[in-house]
PDB file of N, CA, C and O in Angstrom:
ATOM      1  N   MET A  61      75.792 123.047 103.991  1.00 66.00           N
ATOM      2  CA  MET A  61      77.230 123.132 103.991  1.00 66.00           C
ATOM      3  C   MET A  61      77.861 121.799 104.415  1.00 66.00           C
ATOM      4  O   MET A  61      78.794 121.334 103.793  1.00 66.00           O
ATOM      5  N   LEU A  62      77.310 121.201 105.461  1.00 67.00           N
ATOM      6  CA  LEU A  62      77.835 119.913 105.918  1.00 67.00           C
ATOM      7  C   LEU A  62      77.619 118.840 104.857  1.00 67.00           C
ATOM      8  O   LEU A  62      78.508 118.025 104.609  1.00 67.00           O
ATOM      9  N   SER A  63      76.445 118.849 104.222  1.00 71.00           N
ATOM     10  CA  SER A  63      76.189 117.827 103.197  1.00 71.00           C
ATOM     11  C   SER A  63      77.131 117.995 102.016  1.00 71.00           C
ATOM     12  O   SER A  63      77.547 117.003 101.407  1.00 71.00           O
ATOM     13  N   THR A  64      77.496 119.227 101.689  1.00 74.00           N
ATOM     14  CA  THR A  64      78.457 119.463 100.612  1.00 74.00           C
ATOM     15  C   THR A  64      79.818 118.893 100.980  1.00 74.00           C
ATOM     16  O   THR A  64      80.467 118.236 100.163  1.00 74.00           O
ATOM     17  N   LYS A  65      80.226 119.124 102.219  1.00 68.00           N
ATOM     18  CA  LYS A  65      81.514 118.602 102.663  1.00 68.00           C
ATOM     19  C   LYS A  65      81.512 117.079 102.696  1.00 68.00           C
ATOM     20  O   LYS A  65      82.495 116.442 102.335  1.00 68.00           O
ATOM     21  N   LEU A  66      80.406 116.485 103.131  1.00 66.00           N
ATOM     22  CA  LEU A  66      80.311 115.019 103.136  1.00 66.00           C
ATOM     23  C   LEU A  66      80.332 114.476 101.711  1.00 66.00           C
ATOM     24  O   LEU A  66      80.917 113.429 101.464  1.00 66.00           O
ATOM     25  N   GLY A  67      79.683 115.180 100.808  1.00 70.00           N
ATOM     26  CA  GLY A  67      79.714 114.775  99.400  1.00 70.00           C
ATOM     27  C   GLY A  67      81.117 114.825  98.844  1.00 70.00           C
ATOM     28  O   GLY A  67      81.542 113.923  98.117  1.00 70.00           O
ATOM     29  N   ASN A  68      81.845 115.886  99.186  1.00 71.00           N
ATOM     30  CA  ASN A  68      83.239 115.996  98.752  1.00 71.00           C
ATOM     31  C   ASN A  68      84.084 114.881  99.334  1.00 71.00           C
ATOM     32  O   ASN A  68      84.959 114.341  98.672  1.00 71.00           O
ATOM     33  N   LEU A  69      83.823 114.530 100.581  1.00 66.00           N
ATOM     34  CA  LEU A  69      84.552 113.448 101.230  1.00 66.00           C
ATOM     35  C   LEU A  69      84.287 112.124 100.516  1.00 66.00           C
ATOM     36  O   LEU A  69      85.204 111.352 100.264  1.00 66.00           O
ATOM     37  N   ALA A  70      83.027 111.890 100.169  1.00 69.00           N
ATOM     38  CA  ALA A  70      82.696 110.657  99.458  1.00 69.00           C
ATOM     39  C   ALA A  70      83.383 110.609  98.102  1.00 69.00           C
ATOM     40  O   ALA A  70      83.866 109.558  97.679  1.00 69.00           O
ATOM     41  N   ASP A  71      83.456 111.767  97.437  1.00 69.00           N
ATOM     42  CA  ASP A  71      84.122 111.830  96.134  1.00 69.00           C
ATOM     43  C   ASP A  71      85.614 111.564  96.254  1.00 69.00           C
ATOM     44  O   ASP A  71      86.239 111.067  95.335  1.00 69.00           O
ATOM     45  N   LYS A  72      86.165 111.901  97.381  1.00 76.00           N
ATOM     46  CA  LYS A  72      87.604 111.742  97.575  1.00 76.00           C
ATOM     47  C   LYS A  72      87.929 110.564  98.484  1.00 76.00           C
ATOM     48  O   LYS A  72      88.969 110.540  99.138  1.00 76.00           O
ATOM     49  N   SER A  73      87.064 109.580  98.515  1.00 77.00           N
ATOM     50  CA  SER A  73      87.247 108.462  99.439  1.00 77.00           C
ATOM     51  C   SER A  73      88.557 107.718  99.199  1.00 77.00           C
ATOM     52  O   SER A  73      89.164 107.218 100.149  1.00 77.00           O
ATOM     53  N   GLU A  74      88.997 107.673  97.967  1.00 78.00           N
ATOM     54  CA  GLU A  74      90.262 106.987  97.682  1.00 78.00           C
ATOM     55  C   GLU A  74      91.424 107.717  98.345  1.00 78.00           C
ATOM     56  O   GLU A  74      92.303 107.089  98.941  1.00 78.00           O
ATOM     57  N   GLN A  75      91.415 109.037  98.267  1.00 82.00           N
ATOM     58  CA  GLN A  75      92.468 109.822  98.908  1.00 82.00           C
ATOM     59  C   GLN A  75      92.403 109.686 100.420  1.00 82.00           C
ATOM     60  O   GLN A  75      93.430 109.595 101.097  1.00 82.00           O
ATOM     61  N   VAL A  76      91.205 109.671 100.949  1.00 78.00           N
ATOM     62  CA  VAL A  76      91.019 109.527 102.393  1.00 78.00           C
ATOM     63  C   VAL A  76      91.519 108.161 102.845  1.00 78.00           C
ATOM     64  O   VAL A  76      92.222 108.043 103.853  1.00 78.00           O
ATOM     65  N   THR A  77      91.189 107.123 102.091  1.00 79.00           N
ATOM     66  CA  THR A  77      91.630 105.773 102.424  1.00 79.00           C
ATOM     67  C   THR A  77      93.155 105.677 102.396  1.00 79.00           C
ATOM     68  O   THR A  77      93.762 105.076 103.287  1.00 79.00           O
ATOM     69  N   LYS A  78      93.768 106.287 101.396  1.00 84.00           N
ATOM     70  CA  LYS A  78      95.227 106.273 101.298  1.00 84.00           C
ATOM     71  C   LYS A  78      95.858 106.981 102.496  1.00 84.00           C
ATOM     72  O   LYS A  78      96.816 106.471 103.085  1.00 84.00           O
ATOM     73  N   ALA A  79      95.320 108.137 102.867  1.00 86.00           N
ATOM     74  CA  ALA A  79      95.847 108.879 104.019  1.00 86.00           C
ATOM     75  C   ALA A  79      95.648 108.082 105.309  1.00 86.00           C
ATOM     76  O   ALA A  79      96.526 108.059 106.173  1.00 86.00           O
ATOM     77  N   LEU A  80      94.500 107.434 105.429  1.00 82.00           N
ATOM     78  CA  LEU A  80      94.225 106.626 106.618  1.00 82.00           C
ATOM     79  C   LEU A  80      95.199 105.458 106.721  1.00 82.00           C
ATOM     80  O   LEU A  80      95.717 105.163 107.797  1.00 82.00           O
ATOM     81  N   LYS A  81      95.476 104.818 105.598  1.00 84.00           N
ATOM     82  CA  LYS A  81      96.432 103.703 105.598  1.00 84.00           C
ATOM     83  C   LYS A  81      97.811 104.175 106.034  1.00 84.00           C
ATOM     84  O   LYS A  81      98.511 103.474 106.769  1.00 84.00           O
ATOM     85  N   GLU A  82      98.207 105.358 105.586  1.00 90.00           N
ATOM     86  CA  GLU A  82      99.508 105.898 105.975  1.00 90.00           C
ATOM     87  C   GLU A  82      99.553 106.173 107.477  1.00 90.00           C
ATOM     88  O   GLU A  82     100.543 105.867 108.143  1.00 90.00           O
ATOM     89  N   GLN A  83      98.472 106.703 108.026  1.00 89.00           N
ATOM     90  CA  GLN A  83      98.418 106.971 109.457  1.00 89.00           C
ATOM     91  C   GLN A  83      98.449 105.669 110.262  1.00 89.00           C
ATOM     92  O   GLN A  83      99.103 105.590 111.299  1.00 89.00           O
ATOM     93  N   ILE A  84      97.755 104.660 109.780  1.00 86.00           N
ATOM     94  CA  ILE A  84      97.766 103.354 110.451  1.00 86.00           C
ATOM     95  C   ILE A  84      99.176 102.761 110.410  1.00 86.00           C
ATOM     96  O   ILE A  84      99.655 102.214 111.402  1.00 86.00           O
ATOM     97  N   PHE A  85      99.840 102.901 109.265  1.00 90.00           N
ATOM     98  CA  PHE A  85     101.215 102.409 109.145  1.00 90.00           C
ATOM     99  C   PHE A  85     102.113 103.083 110.174  1.00 90.00           C
ATOM    100  O   PHE A  85     102.913 102.421 110.843  1.00 90.00           O
ATOM    101  N   GLN A  86     101.982 104.388 110.310  1.00 92.00           N
ATOM    102  CA  GLN A  86     102.802 105.127 111.278  1.00 92.00           C
ATOM    103  C   GLN A  86     102.489 104.682 112.715  1.00 92.00           C
ATOM    104  O   GLN A  86     103.380 104.549 113.542  1.00 92.00           O
ATOM    105  N   LEU A  87     101.205 104.458 113.001  1.00 90.00           N
ATOM    106  CA  LEU A  87     100.797 103.991 114.319  1.00 90.00           C
ATOM    107  C   LEU A  87     101.375 102.608 114.612  1.00 90.00           C
ATOM    108  O   LEU A  87     101.891 102.357 115.702  1.00 90.00           O
ATOM    109  N   GLU A  88     101.307 101.728 113.628  1.00 89.00           N
ATOM    110  CA  GLU A  88     101.859 100.377 113.800  1.00 89.00           C
ATOM    111  C   GLU A  88     103.366 100.434 114.051  1.00 89.00           C
ATOM    112  O   GLU A  88     103.893  99.711 114.897  1.00 89.00           O
ATOM    113  N   LYS A  89     104.030 101.294 113.319  1.00 92.00           N
ATOM    114  CA  LYS A  89     105.472 101.448 113.481  1.00 92.00           C
ATOM    115  C   LYS A  89     105.801 101.946 114.887  1.00 92.00           C
ATOM    116  O   LYS A  89     106.730 101.443 115.530  1.00 92.00           O
ATOM    117  N   TYR A  90     105.032 102.892 115.368  1.00 93.00           N
ATOM    118  CA  TYR A  90     105.256 103.449 116.697  1.00 93.00           C
ATOM    119  C   TYR A  90     104.954 102.428 117.794  1.00 93.00           C
ATOM    120  O   TYR A  90     105.720 102.274 118.741  1.00 93.00           O
ATOM    121  N   MET A  91     103.815 101.735 117.655  1.00 89.00           N
ATOM    122  CA  MET A  91     103.379 100.791 118.683  1.00 89.00           C
ATOM    123  C   MET A  91     104.026  99.418 118.554  1.00 89.00           C
ATOM    124  O   MET A  91     103.931  98.597 119.461  1.00 89.00           O
ATOM    125  N   GLN A  92     104.620  99.147 117.396  1.00 90.00           N
ATOM    126  CA  GLN A  92     105.160  97.828 117.075  1.00 90.00           C
ATOM    127  C   GLN A  92     104.078  96.761 117.222  1.00 90.00           C
ATOM    128  O   GLN A  92     104.277  95.699 117.833  1.00 90.00           O
ATOM    129  N   TYR A  93     102.916  97.081 116.647  1.00 87.00           N
ATOM    130  CA  TYR A  93     101.763  96.174 116.688  1.00 87.00           C
ATOM    131  C   TYR A  93     101.048  96.257 115.347  1.00 87.00           C
ATOM    132  O   TYR A  93     100.858  97.338 114.799  1.00 87.00           O
ATOM    133  N   ASP A  94     100.613  95.132 114.814  1.00 86.00           N
ATOM    134  CA  ASP A  94      99.949  95.067 113.513  1.00 86.00           C
ATOM    135  C   ASP A  94      98.457  95.341 113.661  1.00 86.00           C
ATOM    136  O   ASP A  94      97.671  94.430 113.895  1.00 86.00           O
ATOM    137  N   VAL A  95      98.069  96.612 113.523  1.00 77.00           N
ATOM    138  CA  VAL A  95      96.672  97.017 113.638  1.00 77.00           C
ATOM    139  C   VAL A  95      95.906  96.687 112.363  1.00 77.00           C
ATOM    140  O   VAL A  95      94.755  96.269 112.405  1.00 77.00           O
ATOM    141  N   SER A  96      96.538  96.850 111.225  1.00 75.00           N
ATOM    142  CA  SER A  96      95.849  96.710 109.941  1.00 75.00           C
ATOM    143  C   SER A  96      95.319  95.307 109.681  1.00 75.00           C
ATOM    144  O   SER A  96      94.374  95.134 108.917  1.00 75.00           O
ATOM    145  N   SER A  97      95.880  94.300 110.306  1.00 79.00           N
ATOM    146  CA  SER A  97      95.387  92.940 110.083  1.00 79.00           C
ATOM    147  C   SER A  97      93.996  92.736 110.682  1.00 79.00           C
ATOM    148  O   SER A  97      93.295  91.803 110.312  1.00 79.00           O
ATOM    149  N   THR A  98      93.583  93.608 111.585  1.00 76.00           N
ATOM    150  CA  THR A  98      92.259  93.492 112.199  1.00 76.00           C
ATOM    151  C   THR A  98      91.198  94.320 111.471  1.00 76.00           C
ATOM    152  O   THR A  98      90.032  94.268 111.835  1.00 76.00           O
ATOM    153  N   ILE A  99      91.610  95.048 110.425  1.00 74.00           N
ATOM    154  CA  ILE A  99      90.685  95.910 109.677  1.00 74.00           C
ATOM    155  C   ILE A  99      90.270  95.204 108.395  1.00 74.00           C
ATOM    156  O   ILE A  99      91.111  94.742 107.635  1.00 74.00           O
ATOM    157  N   ASP A 100      88.967  95.147 108.157  1.00 77.00           N
ATOM    158  CA  ASP A 100      88.444  94.579 106.915  1.00 77.00           C
ATOM    159  C   ASP A 100      88.425  95.688 105.867  1.00 77.00           C
ATOM    160  O   ASP A 100      87.625  96.617 105.961  1.00 77.00           O
ATOM    161  N   PRO A 101      89.296  95.620 104.855  1.00 73.00           N
ATOM    162  CA  PRO A 101      89.394  96.710 103.882  1.00 73.00           C
ATOM    163  C   PRO A 101      88.114  96.947 103.074  1.00 73.00           C
ATOM    164  O   PRO A 101      87.877  98.047 102.605  1.00 73.00           O
ATOM    165  N   GLU A 102      87.282  95.935 102.945  1.00 80.00           N
ATOM    166  CA  GLU A 102      86.037  96.108 102.195  1.00 80.00           C
ATOM    167  C   GLU A 102      85.008  96.895 102.995  1.00 80.00           C
ATOM    168  O   GLU A 102      84.165  97.567 102.424  1.00 80.00           O
ATOM    169  N   GLN A 103      85.066  96.816 104.306  1.00 81.00           N
ATOM    170  CA  GLN A 103      84.103  97.517 105.141  1.00 81.00           C
ATOM    171  C   GLN A 103      84.607  98.882 105.607  1.00 81.00           C
ATOM    172  O   GLN A 103      83.833  99.689 106.096  1.00 81.00           O
ATOM    173  N   ALA A 104      85.900  99.151 105.466  1.00 74.00           N
ATOM    174  CA  ALA A 104      86.488 100.388 105.971  1.00 74.00           C
ATOM    175  C   ALA A 104      85.854 101.648 105.385  1.00 74.00           C
ATOM    176  O   ALA A 104      85.521 102.563 106.140  1.00 74.00           O
ATOM    177  N   PRO A 105      85.656 101.752 104.066  1.00 75.00           N
ATOM    178  CA  PRO A 105      85.054 102.991 103.537  1.00 75.00           C
ATOM    179  C   PRO A 105      83.650 103.252 104.079  1.00 75.00           C
ATOM    180  O   PRO A 105      83.300 104.388 104.402  1.00 75.00           O
ATOM    181  N   GLY A 106      82.841 102.209 104.221  1.00 80.00           N
ATOM    182  CA  GLY A 106      81.489 102.364 104.777  1.00 80.00           C
ATOM    183  C   GLY A 106      81.527 102.789 106.227  1.00 80.00           C
ATOM    184  O   GLY A 106      80.791 103.686 106.645  1.00 80.00           O
ATOM    185  N   TRP A 107      82.425 102.202 106.998  1.00 78.00           N
ATOM    186  CA  TRP A 107      82.563 102.561 108.401  1.00 78.00           C
ATOM    187  C   TRP A 107      83.026 104.009 108.524  1.00 78.00           C
ATOM    188  O   TRP A 107      82.513 104.779 109.323  1.00 78.00           O
ATOM    189  N   LEU A 108      83.989 104.372 107.679  1.00 73.00           N
ATOM    190  CA  LEU A 108      84.519 105.732 107.706  1.00 73.00           C
ATOM    191  C   LEU A 108      83.439 106.749 107.364  1.00 73.00           C
ATOM    192  O   LEU A 108      83.296 107.757 108.042  1.00 73.00           O
ATOM    193  N   ALA A 109      82.642 106.468 106.341  1.00 78.00           N
ATOM    194  CA  ALA A 109      81.586 107.385 105.933  1.00 78.00           C
ATOM    195  C   ALA A 109      80.520 107.533 107.030  1.00 78.00           C
ATOM    196  O   ALA A 109      80.015 108.639 107.254  1.00 78.00           O
ATOM    197  N   GLU A 110      80.204 106.466 107.711  1.00 82.00           N
ATOM    198  CA  GLU A 110      79.188 106.508 108.769  1.00 82.00           C
ATOM    199  C   GLU A 110      79.676 107.243 110.010  1.00 82.00           C
ATOM    200  O   GLU A 110      78.880 107.838 110.732  1.00 82.00           O
ATOM    201  N   ASN A 111      80.962 107.184 110.282  1.00 80.00           N
ATOM    202  CA  ASN A 111      81.491 107.723 111.527  1.00 80.00           C
ATOM    203  C   ASN A 111      82.154 109.086 111.432  1.00 80.00           C
ATOM    204  O   ASN A 111      82.619 109.607 112.433  1.00 80.00           O
ATOM    205  N   ILE A 112      82.172 109.646 110.257  1.00 71.00           N
ATOM    206  CA  ILE A 112      82.763 110.994 110.126  1.00 71.00           C
ATOM    207  C   ILE A 112      81.689 112.045 110.186  1.00 71.00           C
ATOM    208  O   ILE A 112      80.650 112.040 109.854  1.00 71.00           O
TER     209      ILE A 112
END
């Protein structure tokens, strides 16, 4: 069951990345700090997949 959910997550990585970017934008707006400049967009999907 978990592997199925992880597979679905991998299939929807673009949607997950978009949602994550929106959450980061909201966090930056709230904190008035540029968090996204410290994130490497090429490594983000791999990091996300490993840590979920």
